[in-house]
Amino acid sequence: MYMGPHSCATMRAVPRWIWPFVTGAVLLVAWWIPYDRGAFPQGTVPSQGAVAEAFYAEISSGRLIDDTIASLFRVAWGYVLAVVAAVPLGLVIGRSPAAAAALMPWVNFFRNMSPIAWVPFAVVWFGIGDPPAIFIIFMATFFQIVLATAAAAGSVPKIYYRVAEDLGERGHNVLFRVTLPAIMPQLVTALRVAIGVAWMVDVAAEMIAVRSGLGFLIIDARNGLRMDLVVCGMITIGAIGIGLDAAFARLARIPSVRWGFER
Amino acid sequence: MTDRDDASPMLRLTGVGFDYGEIRVIDGLDLEVARGELVVCVGPSGCGKSTLLSLLGGHLHPTRGRVVRNGQSRTIYQDGGLFPWLTVAENIARGLPRETAPAAVATKVREWLGITRLAEFAGHYPHQLSGGMRQRVEIARALAGETDLLLMDEPFSALDYQTRNRMRRELVATLAERPRTVVFVTHDIEEAAQLGDRVIVLGARPARVVRTLALPAARPRTPASPGVADAEHAIMEELGLT
């Protein structure tokens, strides 16, 4: 529905940071009204008060903090290992047609496989605890980052390499002084997408292979029919997801990276 | 093959040919460029002018014949040759030899920022500059490294008329202070006649030199300078534009 120029002017006049709170309030109302009128069957949707009490109890007991730390620990390990392994491989594939021909079909093969398909192997190989979750996060992000890095490295304009050759850059200097900085904007975007994937997959992995973390909190709460705790876990996951995304979005503001976002 | 010897001239091409697959782009091209000479190369669109520059710069190797280059070359492109992740000052510093001491780098960069009137833009990135400013940075980077040979591939063609004229004057002034051998490719006949010590006209593909025009040495030149109008007319005649 077209709301006219005056409505647009009003929206522009309101500070942008207010809008998420406005839409959040609308969501709360959309939750509260049907709950208050008894539209949901008993025990299927918690009240907002119950969720707030669950939050208070979980924070007071320290369990929510412990679970959050456990989840972030696994994501950090799985993600960092994936980045460290995937970026060099992506650079090789992006710069070498022979490596691309040999490896890209397999990168695509594994990239399209749901990370949950690795759960049986993760449990058989690593048992229960942090390692299987880290392994699943690694498998979920590694191939995504390889593909993004390879695509970025393969599309660096030839002119940069010609200029670098003129300027006497040779061997690994070309990699570190031309290829890597040239792909940085695309790499930052890929890393930002991958951290979101890692966070999502971690929650799924914790529902299966570990006994701590936010994923376990949710599945444990479901088993105890504590839907208030389930929502508490979901809100925490979403909030941390926003925080991680915001942190990675800041990478795009680094001056030597920002050029890729300002054309 | 591309070789190097220490004798003059700066460039010597003997029977050079280059094929892109089945397409014969350059054939039987002979050319000598003396040290300190500014040779302008004109020709019809798609005749292989940029390919010729790539051969001169060693970025391509001839399919036939021989290219002898006696010195380091740097190519200045129409646009996009600057590293977008580096500031103006950092781009110019990249033009200096890697073994240059940091203090000397800073001095040289300051000097070239002054010459190109970009001192206040030292910390800017290429995407924050106008087309003319970017070209000045490219020229500064190419000249800062004491390069022997400048290869310029239609460097001013993306600029508006006024900026293009100003850039020509600035190039002439910079070369007067710091002489270099230059091979300058353009499709702008006026530019060719005003800049070159010598203009070589390439024929349609496969390219070879169909005419060479020597111009009076005095620069800067205007359309009214002696010999310029005659040179323009001769080039146009050779390109079938009259």
Short mmCIF file of C-alpha atoms in Angstrom, two decimals:
data_model
loop_
_atom_site.label_atom_id
_atom_site.label_comp_id
_atom_site.label_asym_id
_atom_site.label_seq_id
_atom_site.Cartn_x
_atom_site.Cartn_y
_atom_site.Cartn_z
CA MET A 1 0.00 0.00 0.00
CA TYR A 2 1.41 3.38 -0.97
CA MET A 3 1.45 5.60 2.11
CA GLY A 4 2.27 8.88 0.39
CA PRO A 5 5.22 11.25 0.65
CA HIS A 6 4.32 12.43 4.17
CA SER A 7 4.65 8.90 5.59
CA CYS A 8 8.06 8.52 3.96
CA ALA A 9 9.16 11.83 5.44
CA THR A 10 8.01 10.67 8.90
CA MET A 11 9.98 7.44 8.56
CA ARG A 12 13.09 9.39 7.57
CA ALA A 13 12.65 11.73 10.55
CA VAL A 14 12.69 8.86 13.08
CA PRO A 15 16.21 7.64 13.97
CA ARG A 16 16.94 4.31 12.26
CA TRP A 17 17.91 2.53 15.49
CA ILE A 18 14.35 2.92 16.78
CA TRP A 19 12.77 0.79 14.03
CA PRO A 20 13.98 -2.64 15.24
CA PHE A 21 12.42 -1.86 18.64
CA VAL A 22 9.16 -0.86 16.98
CA THR A 23 9.00 -4.08 14.93
CA GLY A 24 10.06 -6.06 18.02
CA ALA A 25 7.17 -4.53 19.98
CA VAL A 26 4.79 -5.52 17.16
CA LEU A 27 6.06 -9.11 17.36
CA LEU A 28 5.55 -9.16 21.15
CA VAL A 29 1.99 -7.93 20.72
CA ALA A 30 1.38 -10.53 17.98
CA TRP A 31 2.53 -13.17 20.48
CA TRP A 32 0.72 -11.75 23.52
CA ILE A 33 -2.78 -11.21 22.05
CA PRO A 34 -3.47 -14.81 20.90
CA TYR A 35 -1.79 -16.17 24.05
CA ASP A 36 -4.01 -13.96 26.24
CA ARG A 37 -7.14 -15.13 24.39
CA GLY A 38 -6.18 -18.79 24.81
CA ALA A 39 -5.59 -19.40 21.11
CA PHE A 40 -2.68 -21.79 21.73
CA PRO A 41 -3.22 -25.32 23.12
CA GLN A 42 -1.94 -25.77 26.67
CA GLY A 43 1.86 -26.15 26.89
CA THR A 44 2.63 -25.39 23.23
CA VAL A 45 3.51 -21.68 23.52
CA PRO A 46 4.83 -20.11 26.75
CA SER A 47 3.75 -16.76 28.12
CA GLN A 48 6.13 -13.81 27.92
CA GLY A 49 6.23 -13.71 31.73
CA ALA A 50 7.28 -17.38 31.88
CA VAL A 51 10.08 -16.72 29.39
CA ALA A 52 11.27 -13.72 31.40
CA GLU A 53 11.29 -15.84 34.59
CA ALA A 54 13.19 -18.60 32.76
CA PHE A 55 15.77 -16.04 31.63
CA TYR A 56 16.18 -14.76 35.18
CA ALA A 57 16.53 -18.27 36.61
CA GLU A 58 19.00 -19.42 33.93
CA ILE A 59 21.17 -16.32 34.27
CA SER A 60 21.05 -16.49 38.09
CA SER A 61 22.10 -20.13 38.12
CA GLY A 62 24.91 -19.40 35.61
CA ARG A 63 23.67 -22.14 33.30
CA LEU A 64 22.84 -19.83 30.41
CA ILE A 65 26.28 -18.23 30.57
CA ASP A 66 27.98 -21.64 30.73
CA ASP A 67 25.96 -22.94 27.78
CA THR A 68 26.68 -19.81 25.77
CA ILE A 69 30.40 -20.08 26.46
CA ALA A 70 30.35 -23.78 25.52
CA SER A 71 28.62 -23.01 22.22
CA LEU A 72 30.92 -20.10 21.37
CA PHE A 73 33.95 -22.25 22.22
CA ARG A 74 32.91 -24.93 19.71
CA VAL A 75 32.02 -22.40 17.03
CA ALA A 76 35.35 -20.61 17.49
CA TRP A 77 37.35 -23.83 17.08
CA GLY A 78 35.36 -25.23 14.17
CA TYR A 79 35.22 -21.91 12.36
CA VAL A 80 38.86 -20.92 12.85
CA LEU A 81 40.08 -24.36 11.75
CA ALA A 82 37.87 -24.14 8.67
CA VAL A 83 39.12 -20.64 7.76
CA VAL A 84 42.78 -21.60 8.28
CA ALA A 85 42.39 -24.66 6.04
CA ALA A 86 39.93 -23.30 3.48
CA VAL A 87 41.46 -19.94 2.52
CA PRO A 88 44.83 -21.36 1.31
CA LEU A 89 43.04 -24.17 -0.55
CA GLY A 90 40.64 -21.66 -2.12
CA LEU A 91 43.58 -19.52 -3.24
CA VAL A 92 45.24 -22.53 -4.87
CA ILE A 93 42.02 -23.53 -6.65
CA GLY A 94 41.34 -19.95 -7.71
CA ARG A 95 44.81 -19.41 -9.16
CA SER A 96 45.43 -22.83 -10.70
CA PRO A 97 43.16 -24.15 -13.46
CA ALA A 98 44.58 -27.64 -12.92
CA ALA A 99 43.75 -27.56 -9.19
CA ALA A 100 40.31 -26.18 -10.01
CA ALA A 101 39.66 -28.99 -12.50
CA ALA A 102 40.76 -31.63 -10.00
CA LEU A 103 39.16 -30.29 -6.84
CA MET A 104 36.15 -28.11 -7.64
CA PRO A 105 33.76 -31.02 -8.38
CA TRP A 106 34.57 -32.47 -4.94
CA VAL A 107 34.23 -29.11 -3.23
CA ASN A 108 30.76 -28.80 -4.76
CA PHE A 109 29.95 -32.42 -3.90
CA PHE A 110 30.63 -31.88 -0.20
CA ARG A 111 29.37 -28.29 -0.11
CA ASN A 112 25.89 -29.41 -1.08
CA MET A 113 25.78 -32.10 1.58
CA SER A 114 23.86 -31.21 4.73
CA PRO A 115 26.28 -30.99 7.65
CA ILE A 116 23.83 -33.09 9.66
CA ALA A 117 24.70 -35.99 7.33
CA TRP A 118 28.13 -36.02 9.00
CA VAL A 119 26.64 -36.60 12.47
CA PRO A 120 26.93 -40.43 12.38
CA PHE A 121 30.61 -40.19 11.43
CA ALA A 122 31.21 -37.40 13.92
CA VAL A 123 29.86 -39.54 16.78
CA VAL A 124 31.60 -42.75 15.63
CA TRP A 125 34.94 -41.01 15.10
CA PHE A 126 34.94 -38.52 17.98
CA GLY A 127 32.40 -39.85 20.49
CA ILE A 128 30.47 -37.39 22.65
CA GLY A 129 31.70 -33.93 23.67
CA ASP A 130 33.28 -30.95 21.92
CA PRO A 131 35.16 -32.73 19.07
CA PRO A 132 32.13 -34.03 17.12
CA ALA A 133 30.41 -30.63 17.26
CA ILE A 134 33.63 -28.89 16.17
CA PHE A 135 33.98 -31.41 13.35
CA ILE A 136 30.44 -30.78 12.12
CA ILE A 137 30.94 -26.99 12.23
CA PHE A 138 34.20 -27.44 10.31
CA MET A 139 32.51 -29.54 7.62
CA ALA A 140 29.63 -27.05 7.32
CA THR A 141 31.87 -24.01 6.77
CA PHE A 142 35.06 -25.36 5.18
CA PHE A 143 33.64 -26.01 1.71
CA GLN A 144 31.66 -22.75 1.68
CA ILE A 145 34.82 -20.76 2.38
CA VAL A 146 36.89 -22.74 -0.14
CA LEU A 147 34.34 -22.01 -2.85
CA ALA A 148 34.06 -18.30 -2.01
CA THR A 149 37.84 -17.86 -1.80
CA ALA A 150 38.40 -19.73 -5.08
CA ALA A 151 35.75 -17.67 -6.87
CA ALA A 152 37.24 -14.43 -5.53
CA ALA A 153 40.83 -15.41 -6.36
CA GLY A 154 39.82 -16.49 -9.84
CA SER A 155 38.17 -13.16 -10.58
CA VAL A 156 41.00 -10.82 -9.54
CA PRO A 157 41.47 -8.50 -12.55
CA LYS A 158 44.55 -9.46 -14.61
CA ILE A 159 45.60 -5.85 -14.67
CA TYR A 160 46.68 -6.08 -10.99
CA TYR A 161 49.03 -8.94 -11.81
CA ARG A 162 50.48 -7.08 -14.78
CA VAL A 163 51.07 -4.00 -12.66
CA ALA A 164 52.60 -6.17 -9.92
CA GLU A 165 54.91 -7.79 -12.47
CA ASP A 166 55.98 -4.34 -13.69
CA LEU A 167 56.64 -3.32 -10.09
CA GLY A 168 58.87 -6.34 -9.57
CA GLU A 169 56.55 -8.42 -7.39
CA ARG A 170 57.37 -12.12 -7.64
CA GLY A 171 56.32 -15.44 -6.06
CA HIS A 172 54.69 -15.30 -2.65
CA ASN A 173 54.82 -11.48 -2.68
CA VAL A 174 52.16 -11.54 -5.41
CA LEU A 175 49.98 -13.72 -3.19
CA PHE A 176 50.33 -11.56 -0.08
CA ARG A 177 50.57 -8.12 -1.72
CA VAL A 178 48.09 -8.56 -4.58
CA THR A 179 45.80 -11.60 -4.47
CA LEU A 180 44.91 -11.54 -0.77
CA PRO A 181 44.18 -7.81 -0.50
CA ALA A 182 42.31 -7.92 -3.83
CA ILE A 183 39.93 -10.65 -2.62
CA MET A 184 39.51 -9.23 0.88
CA PRO A 185 36.07 -7.61 0.32
CA GLN A 186 34.63 -10.84 -1.09
CA LEU A 187 36.39 -12.88 1.58
CA VAL A 188 34.98 -10.72 4.36
CA THR A 189 31.48 -11.26 2.96
CA ALA A 190 32.10 -15.01 2.74
CA LEU A 191 33.42 -15.12 6.31
CA ARG A 192 30.37 -13.22 7.49
CA VAL A 193 28.02 -15.71 5.84
CA ALA A 194 30.09 -18.64 7.14
CA ILE A 195 30.00 -17.48 10.78
CA GLY A 196 26.20 -17.46 10.56
CA VAL A 197 26.26 -20.99 9.15
CA ALA A 198 28.69 -22.10 11.88
CA TRP A 199 26.42 -20.71 14.59
CA MET A 200 23.32 -22.39 13.12
CA VAL A 201 25.06 -25.73 12.69
CA ASP A 202 26.51 -25.60 16.21
CA VAL A 203 23.03 -25.45 17.68
CA ALA A 204 21.97 -28.45 15.57
CA ALA A 205 25.13 -30.39 16.48
CA GLU A 206 24.60 -29.75 20.20
CA MET A 207 21.15 -31.29 19.97
CA ILE A 208 22.76 -34.55 18.92
CA ALA A 209 26.34 -35.00 20.00
CA VAL A 210 26.99 -33.11 23.25
CA ARG A 211 25.49 -32.47 26.68
CA SER A 212 26.11 -28.75 27.01
CA GLY A 213 25.62 -25.58 24.97
CA LEU A 214 22.57 -23.68 23.77
CA GLY A 215 21.48 -26.46 21.42
CA PHE A 216 21.54 -28.93 24.28
CA LEU A 217 19.68 -26.41 26.47
CA ILE A 218 16.86 -26.33 23.92
CA ILE A 219 16.63 -30.08 23.38
CA ASP A 220 16.88 -30.72 27.13
CA ALA A 221 14.11 -28.15 27.77
CA ARG A 222 11.92 -29.78 25.14
CA ASN A 223 12.38 -33.17 26.79
CA GLY A 224 11.20 -31.58 30.04
CA LEU A 225 8.30 -29.83 28.25
CA ARG A 226 9.79 -26.47 29.34
CA MET A 227 8.79 -24.36 26.32
CA ASP A 228 9.69 -21.20 28.27
CA LEU A 229 13.29 -22.45 28.40
CA VAL A 230 13.17 -23.36 24.70
CA VAL A 231 12.22 -19.76 23.85
CA CYS A 232 14.86 -18.48 26.27
CA GLY A 233 17.49 -20.52 24.37
CA MET A 234 16.15 -19.38 21.00
CA ILE A 235 16.28 -15.71 21.96
CA THR A 236 19.85 -16.11 23.21
CA ILE A 237 20.88 -17.84 19.97
CA GLY A 238 19.28 -15.11 17.85
CA ALA A 239 20.85 -12.31 19.90
CA ILE A 240 24.32 -13.84 19.71
CA GLY A 241 23.81 -14.40 15.97
CA ILE A 242 23.10 -10.69 15.55
CA GLY A 243 26.20 -9.87 17.62
CA LEU A 244 28.43 -12.14 15.54
CA ASP A 245 27.07 -10.71 12.31
CA ALA A 246 27.57 -7.15 13.55
CA ALA A 247 31.15 -7.95 14.55
CA PHE A 248 31.92 -9.37 11.10
CA ALA A 249 30.10 -6.52 9.37
CA ARG A 250 32.61 -4.18 11.03
CA LEU A 251 35.39 -5.89 9.08
CA ALA A 252 33.92 -4.33 5.95
CA ARG A 253 34.66 -0.90 7.42
CA ILE A 254 38.42 -1.47 7.55
CA PRO A 255 39.79 1.17 5.14
CA SER A 256 41.78 -1.29 3.03
CA VAL A 257 38.64 -3.45 2.62
CA ARG A 258 35.97 -0.77 2.30
CA TRP A 259 36.80 -0.02 -1.35
CA GLY A 260 35.07 -3.26 -2.33
CA PHE A 261 31.78 -2.05 -0.85
CA GLU A 262 31.79 1.51 -2.16
CA ARG A 263 31.82 1.18 -5.93
CA MET B 1 61.64 -14.02 -27.72
CA THR B 2 62.24 -11.11 -25.30
CA ASP B 3 65.88 -10.32 -24.59
CA ARG B 4 67.90 -7.61 -23.01
CA ASP B 5 71.21 -6.05 -23.99
CA ASP B 6 72.86 -2.87 -22.81
CA ALA B 7 73.24 -1.18 -26.20
CA SER B 8 70.91 1.48 -27.57
CA PRO B 9 68.17 1.75 -28.71
CA MET B 10 65.72 1.29 -25.82
CA LEU B 11 63.47 -0.93 -27.93
CA ARG B 12 64.04 -2.91 -31.07
CA LEU B 13 61.39 -5.08 -32.69
CA THR B 14 62.41 -7.25 -35.61
CA GLY B 15 59.82 -9.08 -37.69
CA VAL B 16 57.50 -9.36 -34.70
CA GLY B 17 54.27 -11.30 -35.11
CA PHE B 18 51.63 -12.30 -32.60
CA ASP B 19 48.66 -14.62 -33.00
CA TYR B 20 45.67 -15.06 -30.70
CA GLY B 21 44.85 -18.64 -31.63
CA GLU B 22 43.96 -18.54 -35.31
CA ILE B 23 43.83 -14.75 -35.43
CA ARG B 24 46.95 -13.03 -36.73
CA VAL B 25 46.99 -9.79 -34.72
CA ILE B 26 50.46 -8.45 -35.54
CA ASP B 27 52.68 -9.51 -38.42
CA GLY B 28 56.13 -8.50 -39.62
CA LEU B 29 56.37 -5.47 -37.35
CA ASP B 30 59.74 -3.69 -37.27
CA LEU B 31 60.30 -0.79 -34.91
CA GLU B 32 63.12 0.96 -33.08
CA VAL B 33 62.63 3.42 -30.24
CA ALA B 34 65.61 5.52 -29.15
CA ARG B 35 66.33 6.35 -25.51
CA GLY B 36 64.39 9.41 -24.39
CA GLU B 37 62.09 9.33 -27.41
CA LEU B 38 58.31 9.70 -27.13
CA VAL B 39 56.75 7.53 -29.79
CA VAL B 40 53.01 7.68 -30.30
CA CYS B 41 51.28 4.75 -31.87
CA VAL B 42 47.95 5.23 -33.65
CA GLY B 43 45.85 2.87 -35.70
CA PRO B 44 42.34 1.71 -36.39
CA SER B 45 40.30 0.21 -33.58
CA GLY B 46 41.19 -3.41 -32.86
CA CYS B 47 44.39 -3.31 -34.93
CA GLY B 48 46.52 -4.62 -32.07
CA LYS B 49 47.87 -1.46 -30.41
CA SER B 50 47.31 -2.75 -26.87
CA THR B 51 48.71 -6.16 -27.84
CA LEU B 52 51.81 -4.35 -29.10
CA LEU B 53 52.20 -2.63 -25.71
CA SER B 54 51.84 -5.98 -23.94
CA LEU B 55 54.63 -7.35 -26.13
CA LEU B 56 56.81 -4.33 -25.38
CA GLY B 57 56.15 -4.70 -21.65
CA GLY B 58 56.95 -8.42 -21.66
CA HIS B 59 53.42 -9.38 -20.59
CA LEU B 60 53.02 -11.27 -23.87
CA HIS B 61 55.68 -13.06 -25.88
CA PRO B 62 55.84 -12.75 -29.66
CA THR B 63 54.75 -15.71 -31.74
CA ARG B 64 57.35 -14.72 -34.34
CA GLY B 65 60.32 -12.37 -34.40
CA ARG B 66 62.21 -10.72 -31.59
CA VAL B 67 61.64 -7.97 -29.03
CA VAL B 68 64.72 -6.45 -27.41
CA ARG B 69 64.07 -4.17 -24.45
CA ASN B 70 66.99 -2.46 -22.76
CA GLY B 71 65.55 -1.49 -19.40
CA GLN B 72 62.69 -1.78 -16.98
CA SER B 73 59.24 -0.91 -18.27
CA ARG B 74 56.05 0.15 -16.59
CA THR B 75 52.64 0.31 -18.18
CA ILE B 76 50.07 3.00 -17.45
CA TYR B 77 46.56 1.87 -18.26
CA GLN B 78 43.40 3.72 -19.23
CA ASP B 79 41.95 3.07 -15.76
CA GLY B 80 42.01 0.45 -13.04
CA GLY B 81 45.77 0.04 -12.77
CA LEU B 82 45.95 1.37 -9.21
CA PHE B 83 45.65 -1.03 -6.30
CA PRO B 84 42.29 -0.09 -4.77
CA TRP B 85 43.25 -1.38 -1.30
CA LEU B 86 46.16 1.07 -1.04
CA THR B 87 46.06 4.81 -0.44
CA VAL B 88 47.50 7.28 -2.93
CA ALA B 89 50.76 7.46 -0.94
CA GLU B 90 50.97 3.67 -0.62
CA ASN B 91 50.35 3.20 -4.34
CA ILE B 92 53.17 5.60 -5.18
CA ALA B 93 55.44 3.88 -2.63
CA ARG B 94 54.82 0.56 -4.42
CA GLY B 95 56.55 2.08 -7.44
CA LEU B 96 59.83 2.30 -5.55
CA PRO B 97 62.30 -0.60 -5.35
CA ARG B 98 61.54 -2.86 -2.36
CA GLU B 99 65.00 -2.34 -0.91
CA THR B 100 64.43 1.43 -0.57
CA ALA B 101 64.87 2.57 3.05
CA PRO B 102 61.63 3.72 4.75
CA ALA B 103 62.91 7.29 5.16
CA ALA B 104 63.81 7.47 1.46
CA VAL B 105 60.39 6.05 0.56
CA ALA B 106 58.68 8.78 2.57
CA THR B 107 60.82 11.47 0.93
CA LYS B 108 60.21 10.16 -2.59
CA VAL B 109 56.47 9.77 -2.02
CA ARG B 110 56.26 13.33 -0.68
CA GLU B 111 58.18 14.59 -3.70
CA TRP B 112 55.85 12.86 -6.16
CA LEU B 113 52.75 13.92 -4.27
CA GLY B 114 54.01 17.47 -4.70
CA ILE B 115 54.82 17.05 -8.40
CA THR B 116 51.39 15.62 -9.12
CA ARG B 117 49.62 18.11 -6.78
CA LEU B 118 48.10 15.29 -4.73
CA ALA B 119 49.63 16.06 -1.34
CA GLU B 120 46.27 16.65 0.32
CA PHE B 121 44.96 13.35 -1.07
CA ALA B 122 47.84 11.20 0.20
CA GLY B 123 45.55 9.21 2.50
CA HIS B 124 42.70 8.84 0.02
CA TYR B 125 41.90 5.59 -1.76
CA PRO B 126 41.63 5.40 -5.57
CA HIS B 127 37.83 5.13 -5.55
CA GLN B 128 37.71 8.46 -3.71
CA LEU B 129 39.56 10.27 -6.55
CA SER B 130 38.48 11.64 -9.92
CA GLY B 131 39.64 9.96 -13.14
CA GLY B 132 42.28 12.62 -13.74
CA MET B 133 43.66 12.32 -10.22
CA ARG B 134 43.88 8.54 -10.55
CA GLN B 135 45.88 8.95 -13.75
CA ARG B 136 48.24 11.35 -11.98
CA VAL B 137 48.81 8.73 -9.27
CA GLU B 138 49.50 6.09 -11.94
CA ILE B 139 52.03 8.37 -13.61
CA ALA B 140 53.66 9.20 -10.26
CA ARG B 141 53.91 5.52 -9.36
CA ALA B 142 55.41 4.66 -12.73
CA LEU B 143 57.94 7.50 -12.69
CA ALA B 144 58.86 7.31 -8.98
CA GLY B 145 60.73 4.08 -9.52
CA GLU B 146 63.20 5.59 -12.02
CA THR B 147 61.75 3.39 -14.75
CA ASP B 148 63.52 3.52 -18.12
CA LEU B 149 60.50 2.92 -20.32
CA LEU B 150 56.90 4.05 -19.92
CA LEU B 151 54.22 2.25 -21.89
CA MET B 152 50.98 4.24 -21.90
CA ASP B 153 47.84 2.50 -23.12
CA GLU B 154 45.33 5.23 -24.00
CA PRO B 155 45.91 6.70 -20.54
CA PHE B 156 43.72 9.77 -21.00
CA SER B 157 40.92 8.38 -23.15
CA ALA B 158 38.49 7.95 -20.24
CA LEU B 159 38.86 11.58 -19.20
CA ASP B 160 36.80 14.58 -20.23
CA TYR B 161 38.22 16.96 -22.84
CA GLN B 162 39.54 19.60 -20.44
CA THR B 163 41.12 17.10 -18.05
CA ARG B 164 42.67 15.26 -20.99
CA ASN B 165 44.31 18.47 -22.25
CA ARG B 166 45.59 19.31 -18.78
CA MET B 167 46.95 15.79 -18.31
CA ARG B 168 48.82 16.03 -21.63
CA ARG B 169 50.44 19.29 -20.53
CA GLU B 170 51.34 17.78 -17.16
CA LEU B 171 52.85 14.71 -18.82
CA VAL B 172 54.96 16.90 -21.12
CA ALA B 173 56.13 19.01 -18.15
CA THR B 174 56.95 15.94 -16.05
CA LEU B 175 58.90 14.32 -18.88
CA ALA B 176 60.80 17.57 -19.47
CA GLU B 177 61.98 17.43 -15.84
CA ARG B 178 62.55 13.67 -15.75
CA PRO B 179 63.10 12.39 -19.28
CA ARG B 180 62.00 8.83 -20.04
CA THR B 181 61.45 6.75 -23.14
CA VAL B 182 57.72 6.58 -23.80
CA VAL B 183 55.55 4.53 -26.13
CA PHE B 184 52.10 6.07 -26.06
CA VAL B 185 49.12 4.34 -27.65
CA THR B 186 46.11 6.44 -28.54
CA HIS B 187 43.26 6.63 -31.00
CA ASP B 188 43.17 10.43 -30.61
CA ILE B 189 44.90 11.95 -33.65
CA GLU B 190 45.17 15.41 -32.07
CA GLU B 191 46.85 13.87 -29.03
CA ALA B 192 49.28 11.94 -31.24
CA ALA B 193 50.31 15.04 -33.17
CA GLN B 194 50.75 17.17 -30.05
CA LEU B 195 52.69 14.68 -27.94
CA GLY B 196 54.93 12.56 -30.11
CA ASP B 197 58.52 13.02 -31.23
CA ARG B 198 57.46 10.47 -33.75
CA VAL B 199 54.08 9.04 -34.69
CA ILE B 200 53.82 5.54 -36.10
CA VAL B 201 50.65 4.63 -37.88
CA LEU B 202 49.64 0.99 -37.76
CA GLY B 203 47.56 -0.59 -40.50
CA ALA B 204 44.47 -2.72 -40.01
CA ARG B 205 44.95 -6.20 -38.51
CA PRO B 206 47.40 -7.85 -38.78
CA ALA B 207 49.16 -4.70 -37.59
CA ARG B 208 52.38 -3.45 -39.13
CA VAL B 209 53.85 0.04 -39.42
CA VAL B 210 52.39 1.69 -42.52
CA ARG B 211 53.75 5.18 -41.94
CA THR B 212 56.15 7.02 -39.64
CA LEU B 213 55.92 10.77 -39.08
CA ALA B 214 58.66 12.79 -37.38
CA LEU B 215 57.44 15.89 -35.55
CA PRO B 216 59.25 19.09 -34.48
CA ALA B 217 60.93 18.57 -31.11
CA ALA B 218 59.48 21.61 -29.31
CA ARG B 219 56.81 20.82 -26.73
CA PRO B 220 54.26 21.64 -25.42
CA ARG B 221 52.42 21.92 -28.70
CA THR B 222 49.02 23.29 -29.51
CA PRO B 223 46.92 22.68 -32.61
CA ALA B 224 48.54 25.85 -34.03
CA SER B 225 52.14 24.69 -33.46
CA PRO B 226 54.25 24.17 -36.59
CA GLY B 227 53.78 20.76 -38.19
CA VAL B 228 50.86 19.67 -35.99
CA ALA B 229 48.11 20.30 -38.53
CA ASP B 230 50.13 18.64 -41.28
CA ALA B 231 50.78 15.61 -39.08
CA GLU B 232 47.10 15.34 -38.17
CA HIS B 233 46.17 15.50 -41.84
CA ALA B 234 48.75 12.86 -42.77
CA ILE B 235 47.55 10.50 -40.03
CA MET B 236 43.92 10.95 -41.04
CA GLU B 237 44.85 10.31 -44.67
CA GLU B 238 46.67 7.12 -43.70
CA LEU B 239 43.71 5.92 -41.63
CA GLY B 240 41.32 6.69 -44.48
CA LEU B 241 39.52 9.43 -42.56
CA THR B 242 39.78 12.20 -45.17
#
